Structures are given as C-alpha cells and as structure tokens.
Short mmCIF file of C-alpha atoms in Angstrom, two decimals:
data_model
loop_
_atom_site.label_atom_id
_atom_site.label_comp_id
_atom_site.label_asym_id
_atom_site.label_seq_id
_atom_site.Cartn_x
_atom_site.Cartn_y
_atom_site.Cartn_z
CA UNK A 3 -58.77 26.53 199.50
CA UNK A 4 -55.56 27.28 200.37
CA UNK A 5 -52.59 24.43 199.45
CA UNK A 6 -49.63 23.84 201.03
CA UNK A 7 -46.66 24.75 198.68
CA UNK A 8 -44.56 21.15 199.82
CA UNK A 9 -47.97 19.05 199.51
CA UNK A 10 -48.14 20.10 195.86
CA UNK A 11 -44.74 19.95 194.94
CA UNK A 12 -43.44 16.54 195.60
CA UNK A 13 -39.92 18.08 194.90
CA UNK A 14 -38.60 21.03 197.02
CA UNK A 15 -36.06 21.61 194.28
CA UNK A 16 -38.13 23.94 191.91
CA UNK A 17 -39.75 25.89 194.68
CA UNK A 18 -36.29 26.52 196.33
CA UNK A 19 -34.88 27.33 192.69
CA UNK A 20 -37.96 29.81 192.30
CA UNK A 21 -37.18 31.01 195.81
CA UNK A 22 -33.74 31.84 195.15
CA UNK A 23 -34.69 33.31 191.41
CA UNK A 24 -37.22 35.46 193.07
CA UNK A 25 -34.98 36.32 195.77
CA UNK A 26 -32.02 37.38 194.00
CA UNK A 27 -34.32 39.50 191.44
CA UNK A 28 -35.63 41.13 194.49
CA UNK A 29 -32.50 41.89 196.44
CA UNK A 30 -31.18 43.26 192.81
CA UNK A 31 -33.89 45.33 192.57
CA UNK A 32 -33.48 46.46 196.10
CA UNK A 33 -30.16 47.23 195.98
CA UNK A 34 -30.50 49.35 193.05
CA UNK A 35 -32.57 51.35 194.59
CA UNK A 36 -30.62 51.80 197.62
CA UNK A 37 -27.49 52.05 195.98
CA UNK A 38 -29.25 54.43 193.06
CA UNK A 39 -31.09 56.98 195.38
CA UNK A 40 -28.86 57.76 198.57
CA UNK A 41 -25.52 58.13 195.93
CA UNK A 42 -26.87 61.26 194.48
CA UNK A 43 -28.22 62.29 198.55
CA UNK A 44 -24.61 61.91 199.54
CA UNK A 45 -23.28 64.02 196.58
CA UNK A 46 -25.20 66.57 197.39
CA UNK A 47 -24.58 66.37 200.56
CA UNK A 48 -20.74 66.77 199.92
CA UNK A 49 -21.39 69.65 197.91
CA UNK A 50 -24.08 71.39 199.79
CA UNK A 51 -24.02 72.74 203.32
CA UNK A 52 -26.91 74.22 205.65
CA UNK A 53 -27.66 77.81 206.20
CA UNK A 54 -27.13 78.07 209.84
CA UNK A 55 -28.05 80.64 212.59
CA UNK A 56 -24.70 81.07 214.97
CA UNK A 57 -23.29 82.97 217.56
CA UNK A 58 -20.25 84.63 216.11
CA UNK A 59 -17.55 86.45 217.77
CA UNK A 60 -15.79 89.13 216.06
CA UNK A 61 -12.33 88.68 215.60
CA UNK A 62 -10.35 90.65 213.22
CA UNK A 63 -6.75 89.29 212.18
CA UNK A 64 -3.66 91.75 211.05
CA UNK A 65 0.25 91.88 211.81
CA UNK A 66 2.08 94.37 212.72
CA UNK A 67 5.20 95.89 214.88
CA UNK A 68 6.40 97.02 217.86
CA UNK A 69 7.28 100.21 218.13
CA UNK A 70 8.46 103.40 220.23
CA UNK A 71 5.38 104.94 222.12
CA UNK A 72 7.46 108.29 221.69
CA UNK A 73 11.40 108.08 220.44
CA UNK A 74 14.01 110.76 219.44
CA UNK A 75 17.21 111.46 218.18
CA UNK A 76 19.29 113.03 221.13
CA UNK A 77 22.03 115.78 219.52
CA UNK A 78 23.43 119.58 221.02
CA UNK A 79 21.74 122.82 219.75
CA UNK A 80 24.69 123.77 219.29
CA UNK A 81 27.96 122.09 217.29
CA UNK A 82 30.68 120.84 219.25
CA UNK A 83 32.73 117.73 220.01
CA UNK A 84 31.06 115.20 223.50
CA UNK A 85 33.17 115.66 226.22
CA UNK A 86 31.55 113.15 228.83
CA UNK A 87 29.31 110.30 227.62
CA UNK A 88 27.02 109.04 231.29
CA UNK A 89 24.65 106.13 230.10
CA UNK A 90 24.77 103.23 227.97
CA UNK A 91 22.82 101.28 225.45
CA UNK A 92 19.59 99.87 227.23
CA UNK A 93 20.13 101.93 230.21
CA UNK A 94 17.00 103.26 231.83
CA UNK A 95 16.97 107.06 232.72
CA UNK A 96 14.93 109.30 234.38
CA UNK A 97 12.96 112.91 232.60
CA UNK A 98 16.06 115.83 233.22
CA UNK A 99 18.80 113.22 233.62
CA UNK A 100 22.40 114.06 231.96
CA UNK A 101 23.15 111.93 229.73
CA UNK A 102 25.94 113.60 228.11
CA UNK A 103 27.97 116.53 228.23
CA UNK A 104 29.95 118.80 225.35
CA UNK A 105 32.79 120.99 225.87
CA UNK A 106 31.69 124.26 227.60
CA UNK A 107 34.83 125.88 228.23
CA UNK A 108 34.85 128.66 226.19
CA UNK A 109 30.81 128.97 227.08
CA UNK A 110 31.93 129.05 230.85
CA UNK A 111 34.25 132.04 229.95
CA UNK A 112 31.72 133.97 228.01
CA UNK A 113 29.12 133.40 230.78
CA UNK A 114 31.84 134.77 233.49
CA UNK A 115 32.40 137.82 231.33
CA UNK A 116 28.74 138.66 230.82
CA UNK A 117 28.20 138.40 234.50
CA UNK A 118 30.57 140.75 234.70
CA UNK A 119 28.87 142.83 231.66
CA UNK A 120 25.70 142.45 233.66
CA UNK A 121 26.89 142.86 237.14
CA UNK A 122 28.60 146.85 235.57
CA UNK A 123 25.55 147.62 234.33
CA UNK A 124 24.01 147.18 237.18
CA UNK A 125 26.32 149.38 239.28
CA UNK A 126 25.95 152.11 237.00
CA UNK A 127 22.28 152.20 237.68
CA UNK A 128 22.68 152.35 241.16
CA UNK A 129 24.97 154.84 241.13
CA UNK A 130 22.94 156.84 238.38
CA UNK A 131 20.17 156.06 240.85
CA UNK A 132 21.91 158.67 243.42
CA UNK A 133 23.99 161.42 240.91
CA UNK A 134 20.92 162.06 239.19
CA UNK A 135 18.28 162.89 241.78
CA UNK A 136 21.17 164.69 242.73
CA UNK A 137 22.10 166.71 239.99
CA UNK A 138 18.21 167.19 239.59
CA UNK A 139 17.94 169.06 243.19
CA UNK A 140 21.39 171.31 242.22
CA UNK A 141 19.39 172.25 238.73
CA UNK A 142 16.42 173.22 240.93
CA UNK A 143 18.24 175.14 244.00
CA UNK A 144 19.95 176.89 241.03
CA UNK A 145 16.76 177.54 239.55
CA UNK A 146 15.54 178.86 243.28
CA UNK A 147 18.88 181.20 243.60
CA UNK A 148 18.07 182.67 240.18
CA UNK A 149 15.00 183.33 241.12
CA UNK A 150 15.26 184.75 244.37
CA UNK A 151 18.18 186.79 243.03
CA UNK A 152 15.74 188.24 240.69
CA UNK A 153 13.12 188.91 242.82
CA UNK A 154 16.03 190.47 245.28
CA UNK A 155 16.99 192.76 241.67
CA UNK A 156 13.65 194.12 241.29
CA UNK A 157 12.85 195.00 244.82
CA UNK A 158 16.39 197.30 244.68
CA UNK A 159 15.17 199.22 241.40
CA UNK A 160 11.00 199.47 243.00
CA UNK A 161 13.11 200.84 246.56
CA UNK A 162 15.72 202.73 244.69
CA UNK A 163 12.47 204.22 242.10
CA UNK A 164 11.05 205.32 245.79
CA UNK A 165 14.17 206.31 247.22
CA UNK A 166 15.69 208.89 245.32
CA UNK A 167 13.04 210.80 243.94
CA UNK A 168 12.80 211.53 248.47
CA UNK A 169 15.93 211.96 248.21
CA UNK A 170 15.99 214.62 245.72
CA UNK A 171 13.44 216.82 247.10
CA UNK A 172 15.36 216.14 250.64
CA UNK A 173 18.60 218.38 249.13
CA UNK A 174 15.94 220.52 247.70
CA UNK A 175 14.01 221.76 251.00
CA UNK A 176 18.08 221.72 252.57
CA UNK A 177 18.92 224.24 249.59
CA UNK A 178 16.03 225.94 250.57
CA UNK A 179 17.03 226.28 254.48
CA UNK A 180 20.50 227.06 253.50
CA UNK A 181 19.39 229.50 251.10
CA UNK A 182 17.50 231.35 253.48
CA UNK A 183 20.38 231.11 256.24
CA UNK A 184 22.49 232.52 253.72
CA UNK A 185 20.28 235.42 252.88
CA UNK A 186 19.67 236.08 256.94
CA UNK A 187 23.31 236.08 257.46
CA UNK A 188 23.79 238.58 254.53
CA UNK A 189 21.52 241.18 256.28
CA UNK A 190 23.34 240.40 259.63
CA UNK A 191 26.62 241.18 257.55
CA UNK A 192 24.65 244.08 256.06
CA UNK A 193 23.36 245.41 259.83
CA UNK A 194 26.83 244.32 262.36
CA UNK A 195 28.88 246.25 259.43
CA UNK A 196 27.30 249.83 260.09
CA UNK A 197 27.09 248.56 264.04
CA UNK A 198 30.72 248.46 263.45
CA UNK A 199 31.68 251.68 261.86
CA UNK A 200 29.33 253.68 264.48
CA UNK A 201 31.35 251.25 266.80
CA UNK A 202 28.79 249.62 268.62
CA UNK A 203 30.40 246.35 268.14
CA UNK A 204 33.73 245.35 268.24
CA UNK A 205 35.75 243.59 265.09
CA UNK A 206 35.53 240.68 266.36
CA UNK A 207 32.06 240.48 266.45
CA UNK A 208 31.75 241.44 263.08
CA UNK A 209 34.02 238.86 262.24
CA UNK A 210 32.00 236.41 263.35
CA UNK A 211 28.97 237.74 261.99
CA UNK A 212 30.79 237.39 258.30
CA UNK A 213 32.27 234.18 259.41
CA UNK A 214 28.45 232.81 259.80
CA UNK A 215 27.63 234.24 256.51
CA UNK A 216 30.98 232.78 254.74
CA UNK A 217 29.58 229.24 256.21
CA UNK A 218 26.17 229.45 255.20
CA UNK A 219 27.17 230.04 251.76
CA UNK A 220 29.45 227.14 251.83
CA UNK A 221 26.38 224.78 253.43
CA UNK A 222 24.02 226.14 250.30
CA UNK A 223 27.37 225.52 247.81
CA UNK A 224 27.57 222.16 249.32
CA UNK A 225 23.61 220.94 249.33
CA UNK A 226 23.31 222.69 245.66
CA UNK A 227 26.60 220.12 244.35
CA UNK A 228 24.81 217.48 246.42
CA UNK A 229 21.64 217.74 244.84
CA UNK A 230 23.47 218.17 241.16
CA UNK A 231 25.01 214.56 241.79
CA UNK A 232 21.71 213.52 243.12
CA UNK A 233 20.38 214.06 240.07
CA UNK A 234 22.81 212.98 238.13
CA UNK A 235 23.53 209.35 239.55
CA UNK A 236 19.85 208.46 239.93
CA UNK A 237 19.15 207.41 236.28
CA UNK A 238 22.43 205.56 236.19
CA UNK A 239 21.82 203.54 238.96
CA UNK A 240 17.67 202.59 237.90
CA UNK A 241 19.85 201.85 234.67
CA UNK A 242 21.81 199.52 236.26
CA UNK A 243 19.28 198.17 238.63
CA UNK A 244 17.48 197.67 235.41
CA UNK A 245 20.45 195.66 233.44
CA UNK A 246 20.96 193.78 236.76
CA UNK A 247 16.60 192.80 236.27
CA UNK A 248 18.05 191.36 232.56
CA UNK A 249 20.49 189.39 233.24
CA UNK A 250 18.17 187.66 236.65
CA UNK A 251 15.90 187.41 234.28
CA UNK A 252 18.48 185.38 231.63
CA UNK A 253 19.64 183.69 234.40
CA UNK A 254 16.50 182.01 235.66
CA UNK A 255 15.40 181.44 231.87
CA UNK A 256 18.72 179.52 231.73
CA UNK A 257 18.27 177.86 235.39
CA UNK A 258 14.63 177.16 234.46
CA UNK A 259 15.63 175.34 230.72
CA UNK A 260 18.73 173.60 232.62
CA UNK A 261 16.56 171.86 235.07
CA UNK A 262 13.69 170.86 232.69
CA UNK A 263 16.59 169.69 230.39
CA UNK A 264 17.94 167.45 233.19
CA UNK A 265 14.68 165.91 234.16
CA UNK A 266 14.20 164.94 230.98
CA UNK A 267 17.71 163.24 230.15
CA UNK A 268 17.82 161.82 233.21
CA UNK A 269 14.26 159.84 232.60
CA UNK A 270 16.24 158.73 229.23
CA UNK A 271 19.63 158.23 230.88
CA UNK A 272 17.78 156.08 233.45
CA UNK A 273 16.18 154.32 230.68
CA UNK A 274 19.12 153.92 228.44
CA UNK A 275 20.92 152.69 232.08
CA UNK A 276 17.95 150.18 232.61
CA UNK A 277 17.72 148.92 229.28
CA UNK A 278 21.75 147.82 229.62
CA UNK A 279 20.81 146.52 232.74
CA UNK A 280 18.06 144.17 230.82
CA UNK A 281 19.93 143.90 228.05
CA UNK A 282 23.21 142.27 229.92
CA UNK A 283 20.66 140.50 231.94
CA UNK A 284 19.47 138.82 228.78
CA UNK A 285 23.14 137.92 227.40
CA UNK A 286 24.10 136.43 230.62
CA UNK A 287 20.40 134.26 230.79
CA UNK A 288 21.51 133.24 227.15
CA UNK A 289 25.35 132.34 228.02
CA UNK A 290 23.64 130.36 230.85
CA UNK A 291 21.49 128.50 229.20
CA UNK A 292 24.67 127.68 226.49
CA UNK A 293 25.89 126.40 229.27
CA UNK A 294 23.37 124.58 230.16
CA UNK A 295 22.56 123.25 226.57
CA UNK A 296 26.30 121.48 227.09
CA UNK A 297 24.15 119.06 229.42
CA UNK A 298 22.41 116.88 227.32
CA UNK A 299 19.48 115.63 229.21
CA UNK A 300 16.75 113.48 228.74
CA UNK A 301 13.35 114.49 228.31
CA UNK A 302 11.41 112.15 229.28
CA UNK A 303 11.62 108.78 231.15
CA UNK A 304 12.84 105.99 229.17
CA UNK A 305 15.53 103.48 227.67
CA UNK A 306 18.86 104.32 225.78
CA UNK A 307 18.12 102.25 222.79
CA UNK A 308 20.91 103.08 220.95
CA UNK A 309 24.77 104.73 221.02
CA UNK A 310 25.59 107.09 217.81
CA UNK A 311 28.65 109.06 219.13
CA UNK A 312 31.87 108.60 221.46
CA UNK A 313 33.76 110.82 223.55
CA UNK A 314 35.53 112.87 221.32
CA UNK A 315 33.36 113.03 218.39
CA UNK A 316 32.54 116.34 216.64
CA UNK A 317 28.41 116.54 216.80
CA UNK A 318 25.83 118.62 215.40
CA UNK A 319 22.36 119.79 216.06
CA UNK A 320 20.57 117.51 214.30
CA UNK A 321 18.03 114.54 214.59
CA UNK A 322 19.84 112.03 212.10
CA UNK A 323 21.66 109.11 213.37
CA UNK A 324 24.72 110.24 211.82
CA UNK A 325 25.40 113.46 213.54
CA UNK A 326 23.49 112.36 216.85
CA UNK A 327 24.77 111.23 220.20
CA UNK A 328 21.56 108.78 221.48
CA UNK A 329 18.26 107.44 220.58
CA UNK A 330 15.94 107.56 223.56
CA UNK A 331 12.79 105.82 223.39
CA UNK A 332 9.54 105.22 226.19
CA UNK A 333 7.17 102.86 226.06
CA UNK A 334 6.19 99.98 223.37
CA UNK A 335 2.93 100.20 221.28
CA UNK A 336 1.94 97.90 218.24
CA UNK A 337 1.80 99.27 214.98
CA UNK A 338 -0.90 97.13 212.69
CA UNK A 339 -2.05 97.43 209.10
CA UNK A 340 -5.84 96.85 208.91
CA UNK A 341 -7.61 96.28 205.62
CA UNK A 342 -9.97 98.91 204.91
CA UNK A 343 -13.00 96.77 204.73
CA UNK A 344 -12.33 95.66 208.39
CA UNK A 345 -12.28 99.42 209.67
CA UNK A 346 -15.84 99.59 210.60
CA UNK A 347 -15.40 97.26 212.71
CA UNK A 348 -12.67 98.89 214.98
CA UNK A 349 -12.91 100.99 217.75
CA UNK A 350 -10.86 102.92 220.95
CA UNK A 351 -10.73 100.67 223.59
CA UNK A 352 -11.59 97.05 222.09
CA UNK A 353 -9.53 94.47 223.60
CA UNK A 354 -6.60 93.19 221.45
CA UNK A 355 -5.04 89.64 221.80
CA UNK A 356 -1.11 90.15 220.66
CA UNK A 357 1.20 87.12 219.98
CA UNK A 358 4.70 87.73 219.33
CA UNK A 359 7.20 85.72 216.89
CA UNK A 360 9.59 85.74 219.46
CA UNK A 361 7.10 84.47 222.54
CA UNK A 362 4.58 81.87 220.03
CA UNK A 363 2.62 80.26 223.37
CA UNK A 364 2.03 83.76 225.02
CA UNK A 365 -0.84 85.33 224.78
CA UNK A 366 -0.33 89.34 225.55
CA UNK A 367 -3.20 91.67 226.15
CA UNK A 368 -3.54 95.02 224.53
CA UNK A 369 -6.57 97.55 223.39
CA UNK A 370 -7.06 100.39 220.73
CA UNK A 371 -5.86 103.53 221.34
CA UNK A 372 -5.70 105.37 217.88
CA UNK A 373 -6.84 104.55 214.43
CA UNK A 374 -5.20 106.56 211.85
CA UNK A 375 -7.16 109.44 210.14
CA UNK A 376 -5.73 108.80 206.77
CA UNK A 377 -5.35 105.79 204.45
CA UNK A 378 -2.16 104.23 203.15
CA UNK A 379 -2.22 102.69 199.94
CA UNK A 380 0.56 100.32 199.11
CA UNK A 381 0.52 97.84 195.73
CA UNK A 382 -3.14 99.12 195.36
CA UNK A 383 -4.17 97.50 199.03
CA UNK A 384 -6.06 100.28 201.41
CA UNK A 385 -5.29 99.84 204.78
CA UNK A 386 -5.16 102.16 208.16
CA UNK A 387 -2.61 101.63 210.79
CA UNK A 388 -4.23 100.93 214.04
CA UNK A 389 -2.27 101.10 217.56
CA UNK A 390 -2.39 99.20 220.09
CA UNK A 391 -1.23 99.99 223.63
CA UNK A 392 0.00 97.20 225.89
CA UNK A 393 -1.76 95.98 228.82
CA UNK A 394 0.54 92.96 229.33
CA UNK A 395 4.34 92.21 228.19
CA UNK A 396 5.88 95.43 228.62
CA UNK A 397 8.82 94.17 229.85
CA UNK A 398 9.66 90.83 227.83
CA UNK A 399 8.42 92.38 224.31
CA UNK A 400 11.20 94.52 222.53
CA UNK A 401 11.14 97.15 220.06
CA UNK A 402 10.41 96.46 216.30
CA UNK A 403 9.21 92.81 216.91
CA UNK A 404 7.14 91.12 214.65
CA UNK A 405 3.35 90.46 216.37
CA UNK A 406 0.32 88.66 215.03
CA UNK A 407 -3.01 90.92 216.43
CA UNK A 408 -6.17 89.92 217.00
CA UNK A 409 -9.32 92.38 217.75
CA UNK A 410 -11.91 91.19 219.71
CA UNK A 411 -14.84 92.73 218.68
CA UNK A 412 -18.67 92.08 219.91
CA UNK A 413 -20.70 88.97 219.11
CA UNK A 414 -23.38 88.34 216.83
CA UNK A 415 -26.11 86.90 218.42
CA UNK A 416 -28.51 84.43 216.42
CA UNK A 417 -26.98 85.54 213.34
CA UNK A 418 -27.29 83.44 209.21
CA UNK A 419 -24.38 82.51 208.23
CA UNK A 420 -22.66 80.35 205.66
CA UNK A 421 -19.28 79.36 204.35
CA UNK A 422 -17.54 82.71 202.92
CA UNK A 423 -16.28 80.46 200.03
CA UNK A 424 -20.10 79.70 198.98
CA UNK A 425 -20.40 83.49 197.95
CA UNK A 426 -20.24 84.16 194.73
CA UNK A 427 -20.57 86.90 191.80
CA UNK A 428 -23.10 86.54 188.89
CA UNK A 429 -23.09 89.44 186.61
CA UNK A 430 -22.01 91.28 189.37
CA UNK A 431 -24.40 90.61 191.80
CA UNK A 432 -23.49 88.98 195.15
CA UNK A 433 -25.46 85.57 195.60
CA UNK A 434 -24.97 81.92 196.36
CA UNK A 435 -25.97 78.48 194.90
CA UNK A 436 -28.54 76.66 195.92
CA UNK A 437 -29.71 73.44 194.79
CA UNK A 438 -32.74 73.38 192.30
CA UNK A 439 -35.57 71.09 191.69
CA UNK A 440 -33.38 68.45 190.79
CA UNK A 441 -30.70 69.82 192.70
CA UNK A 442 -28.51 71.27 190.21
CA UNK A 443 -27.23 74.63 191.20
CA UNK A 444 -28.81 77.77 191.10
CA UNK A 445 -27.53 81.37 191.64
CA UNK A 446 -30.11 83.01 194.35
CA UNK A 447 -28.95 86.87 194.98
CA UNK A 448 -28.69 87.77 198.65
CA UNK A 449 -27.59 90.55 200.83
CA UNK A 450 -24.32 89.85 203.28
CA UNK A 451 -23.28 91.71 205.89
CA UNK A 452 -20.14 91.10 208.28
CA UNK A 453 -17.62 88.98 206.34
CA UNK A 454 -15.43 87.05 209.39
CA UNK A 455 -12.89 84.98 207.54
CA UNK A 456 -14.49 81.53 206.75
CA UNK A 457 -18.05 83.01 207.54
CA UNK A 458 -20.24 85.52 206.36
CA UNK A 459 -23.47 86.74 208.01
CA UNK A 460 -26.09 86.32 205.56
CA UNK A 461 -29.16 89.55 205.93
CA UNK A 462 -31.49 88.41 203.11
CA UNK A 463 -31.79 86.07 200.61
CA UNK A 464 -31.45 83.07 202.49
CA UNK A 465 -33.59 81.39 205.47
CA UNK A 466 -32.20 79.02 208.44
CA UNK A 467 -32.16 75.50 206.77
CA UNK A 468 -31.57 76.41 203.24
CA UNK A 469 -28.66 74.18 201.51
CA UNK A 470 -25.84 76.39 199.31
CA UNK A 471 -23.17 74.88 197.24
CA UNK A 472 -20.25 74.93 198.50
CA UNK A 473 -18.53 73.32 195.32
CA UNK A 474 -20.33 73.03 192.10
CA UNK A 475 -20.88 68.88 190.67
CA UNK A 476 -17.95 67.95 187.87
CA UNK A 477 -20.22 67.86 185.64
CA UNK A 478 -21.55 70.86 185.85
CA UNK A 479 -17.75 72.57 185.71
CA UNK A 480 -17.25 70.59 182.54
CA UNK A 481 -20.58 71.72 181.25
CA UNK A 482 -19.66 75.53 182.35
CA UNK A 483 -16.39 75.06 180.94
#
C-alpha cells in the first residue's frame, strides 16, 4: 500500500532536506554531462568544417598594366635638324598626317636637278627615236645603190662580152667589101689605062677611074686600122668593166656590213638611251621620296604621347627617345602576369572585369585576346602575360596605369569542395584531415582538382558531408611538436 510521504513524516524538514540533497546531486550530475559532452562537440566543431557540394564560379585574380595596343618611336630616315614641329603632346592625329617636317632644301635642289637629269634623257630618246630609223633607211638605200650599181656593172661587161666580139667581125666582113672594091678598082685601073693609050677614053676618065681605086684603098686602110683598135681596146675595156664588178662588189660588202652594223648599235644605243631614261627616272623617284621622307607622318591613327625634339634640333634615324622627334601610340590594352598554374584555365574571348587604381568604384569590361606563347620566369615564379582588350574605359583609362584583373571563367556546377587551407601534404601526398573515431585527426589522401583561392574542388577522396580539419586541436600541435 502506497503511503503518503507527509503522513509518515510528521516533519517536512528531512524530506525537503533529502529533496534538495537529491536534487542538487542530480542537477550536478546533469550538468556534467551537459557541460562534459557538447564542449568537446563544439571543439570540433570549431576545428572541423563540412565537405560541401557548391556552385563555383571561376574567377581568376592577377594585376597588371596598361599599355600601348601598338606604339613607336617617330624619327627621319635620314639625319637632319626639324624644321617645323605640327602637333603636340596628347594630340590626336589621323594615319598619313604630318606631324613634322626636316629641312629639305638641299633635297628640293637635288630633286629639281634630277628632273632635269631625267627630263634630258628623255629627249635624247625621242630624238634617237627619229635619227636612228633614219640613219637605218640611209644604210639600206646605200645598200640598194650599191647594189643596183653592181648589177648596172655586170650587165655593161655581159653587153660589152656580146658587143664587141659583133663588132669585130663587123670591120672584118667591111675589110672584106673594101678589099674586094679595092681589087675591082685595080682591074678598072688595069683596063681604063690601055682604054687610054689606044685613046678610047679621055684623061679625065682615067683619072677618075684611079681616083676610085686611090679611095678604095684608103676605105680598106681605114676599116683594117679600125679593126686593129677594135681589137686592141676590147680586152681593156672587159678589164675595166671587170675592176668596175670589184669594187660594186666591195662596195655592197661594205654597204651590206654598214647597215647590219647600224641595226645592231642602234638596238644597243636605244637600249643604252632607255636604260638612262630608267635610270634618271629612278634617281628622280628616289630624290622624291627624300623629299617626301622630310614629312614626317603618322602611320597610323592615334595620340602624341610624348615630345622628344624641338625645332631646331639635330635628329637621327633612330627609334630611341634620345635621337627621336615623337612617340605615337593607338589604343590601350592590359598587360597581366598570370601564374602558370592558372593558365589552363584561360582562354580568347573570356570576359575580364578590370579595376583601375586610379578609378577604385569602376568596374571596366574587357576580354582575352592573346596569351603569350612563352613563359617568363622572374625570382623563380612562372607566369604568362595575358592581354586584355578593352570593351569599356577607353577614354578615362591612361597609359601605364596600374589595374587589378579579374577572369571570369565558367561555373562549376554541383561541385565538392572544401577550405583550400584544409589541404595538406603528408609524405608528399595531397590529403586532408578528418576526424577519427574519437575525433582526433587523421590524414585521408584525396585527389583535387580546380584550386579557386579559398576553395578547392575536391574529385575523390572525400564524400558530401564528410568533416575536415581545418585547424588541428592544441594538443595535438604540442604533441606533433
């Protein structure tokens, strides 16, 4: 049977006393355990920190510069002192503009005088144009007269070869008539003389009769010396119709060799004339372009960034500062140094956040345009210099400013990731620590992949929920110490 506590203590005191005893050995024991157990759940809990799966964007920090998309040194090609300086610093100018100009005066004269050169040579092709076709058609009409003349030559000696022999027997047959009128008038001499003693005839008849016979003996005397000088001047003259032959011959040899001779040195005279035509064409393109270099222009559009020379100086062709006249640059770019273990990570195109040290609150946009081919190694660091072209703040952002870059790169979906500082290197292995049985730290290898300042994706070794140390219990650094 169950008794009231107060109906069998006549005193309350005891039971109140044991109530409070009991009580306070209770709430001691309680609070022990409360305070013992979730002391060492916080600790770990400081030290610890859960494997998560995250979205993480790809950003990739570096500095860099601004610099020149294209600059150059502006100087002659060739020495001379700057007569005319046209633009100043920070002007903008346009491709072909003159910017400055050198003396030229003694370039002007030379340029006049091989004008001049040129503009001779060129008459004396003209006119070698006309005196040689010229001379050409005399050589050949010569050559034509020679010829004919020759031709002329031998058909005198083939008619005088057919004309005297004819000739010749002509006087002959005459010699014969005569000779036969001589002998008739002989016997008429011979008959009229014993006419005339008998007197049949008178004196005078027989006169006559010997006066006939006188003549025809004269006529025969006279064809007979005739045909002796016949035949003595016809081989002299076939002689000399011969020698005559010779020297038409010699002279359309010579005719013949004269013109050949002029056509050919009048192809190389009109070569030689044509090649001093080129040749003072040339001189007077190069004094022209002298001239022409005197005008320093600019080559491309862009800003005067900076003044090396004044009027008056003496300058050289050269690309140093010292010895130039201006510094022309186009266009701004960023320059960046990006560690090498960030490369892979880098690409043409990918967008670019760029903040300036001289414009902190302004965001300026930008992407990738190159990525050097080649490392640069400086204090044993490997980095490549990326460039960025400007989308935004082309016109507030100056040459050689300092910049602060940021790629943007793609996101990692669902990807395991913990604090970068929880990775750590156990005889050179990559791992982590993860609590234990009695959550002390163990090393547990794993496998990382992209590294993003304070996080780094985790590929293996590690599951969604897992707890790694993040800092390692004092008494565990004074145990490993």
């Amino acid at each position: 049977m169950e008794v009231p506590v107060i109906g069998k203590l006549n005193s309350p005191l005891p039971l109140i006393l044991a109530l409070m005893t009991g009580g306070i050995i209770l709430v001691g024991g309680m609070t022990y355990k409360i305070v013992e157990t979730p002391t060492a759940e916080i600790k770990l809990n400081d030290l610890t920190v859960l494997v998560k799966r995250e979205t993480l964007a790809v950003e990739i920090e570096a500095s860099g510069t601004l610099e020149p998309m294209e600059s150059v040194n502006l100087s002659p090609k060739n020495p001379g002192r700057l007569l005319k300086l046209l633009v100043q610093q920070g002007m903008s100018v346009k491709q072909g503009q003159v910017l400055a100009v050198m003396e030229n005066t003694e370039v002007q004269a030379e340029g006049k005088q091989a004008q001049a050169n040129f503009q001779k040579a060129v008459a004396e092709l003209e006119a070698a144009k006309i005196t040689i076709p010229s001379e050409i058609n005399q050589a050949q009409t010569r050559l034509i007269q020679a010829e004919a003349q020759l031709e002329e030559t031998q058909a005198n000696l083939a008619r005088a070869q057919q004309r005297i022999p004819r000739y010749i027997e002509q006087i002959k047959a005459q010699i014969l008539a005569a000779r036969s009128r001589t002998q008739l008038a002989a016997s008429r001499v011979k008959r009229n003389e014993e006419l005339m003693k008998e007197g049949a005839i008178t004196h005078d008849s027989f006169d006559e009769v010997i006066s006939d016979y006188h003549n025809a003996e004269a006529n025969l005397l006279e064809i007979t010396q005739r045909l002796e000088q016949a035949q003595n001047t016809a081989n002299p003259e076939i002689s000399q119709l011969q020698q005559d032959i010779i020297r038409s011959q010699a002279a359309v040899t010579e005719a013949k060799i004269a013109f050949e001779e002029r056509k050919k040195t009048a192809q190389a005279e009109t070569s030689r004339l044509e090649a001093s035509v080129t040749a003072a064409k040339a001189e007077l393109e190069r004094k022209m372009i002298q001239f022409q270099d005197t005008a320093i222009r600019a080559p491309f559009d862009g800003i005067i960034t900076r003044k090396y020379a004044n009027v008056g100086a003496f300058v050289t062709p050269t690309t140093s500062a010292s010895t130039s006249i201006l510094a022309l640059a186009r266009g701004l770019e960023v320059v960046a140094k990006v560690p090498e273990m960030d490369l892979g990570m880098l690409e043409v195109g990918q967008p670019v956040k760029v903040i300036a040290d001289a414009y902190p609150d302004k965001i300026f946009q930008g992407k990738v345009i190159r990525i050097a081919p080649e490392a640069i190694i400086d204090r044993n660091v490997t980095s490549f210099e990326v460039t960025v072209g400007l989308v935004t703040g082309q016109d507030e952002l100056k040459s050689k400013m300092n910049v602060d870059v940021t790629f943007l790169g793609k996101q990692l979906s669902n990807a395991l990731v913990v604090p970068t500082i929880a990775i750590v290197t156990q005889e050179g292995k990559l791992g982590v620590m993860v609590p234990d049985q009695d959550n002390n730290p163990q090393f547990k290898p794993v496998t990382i992949g992209m590294v993003l300042d304070k996080k780094t994706e985790i590929l293996s070794g590690l599951n969604s929920g897992d707890r790694v140390f993040i800092d390692i219990p004092s008494n565990k650094k004074d145990k490993k110490s």
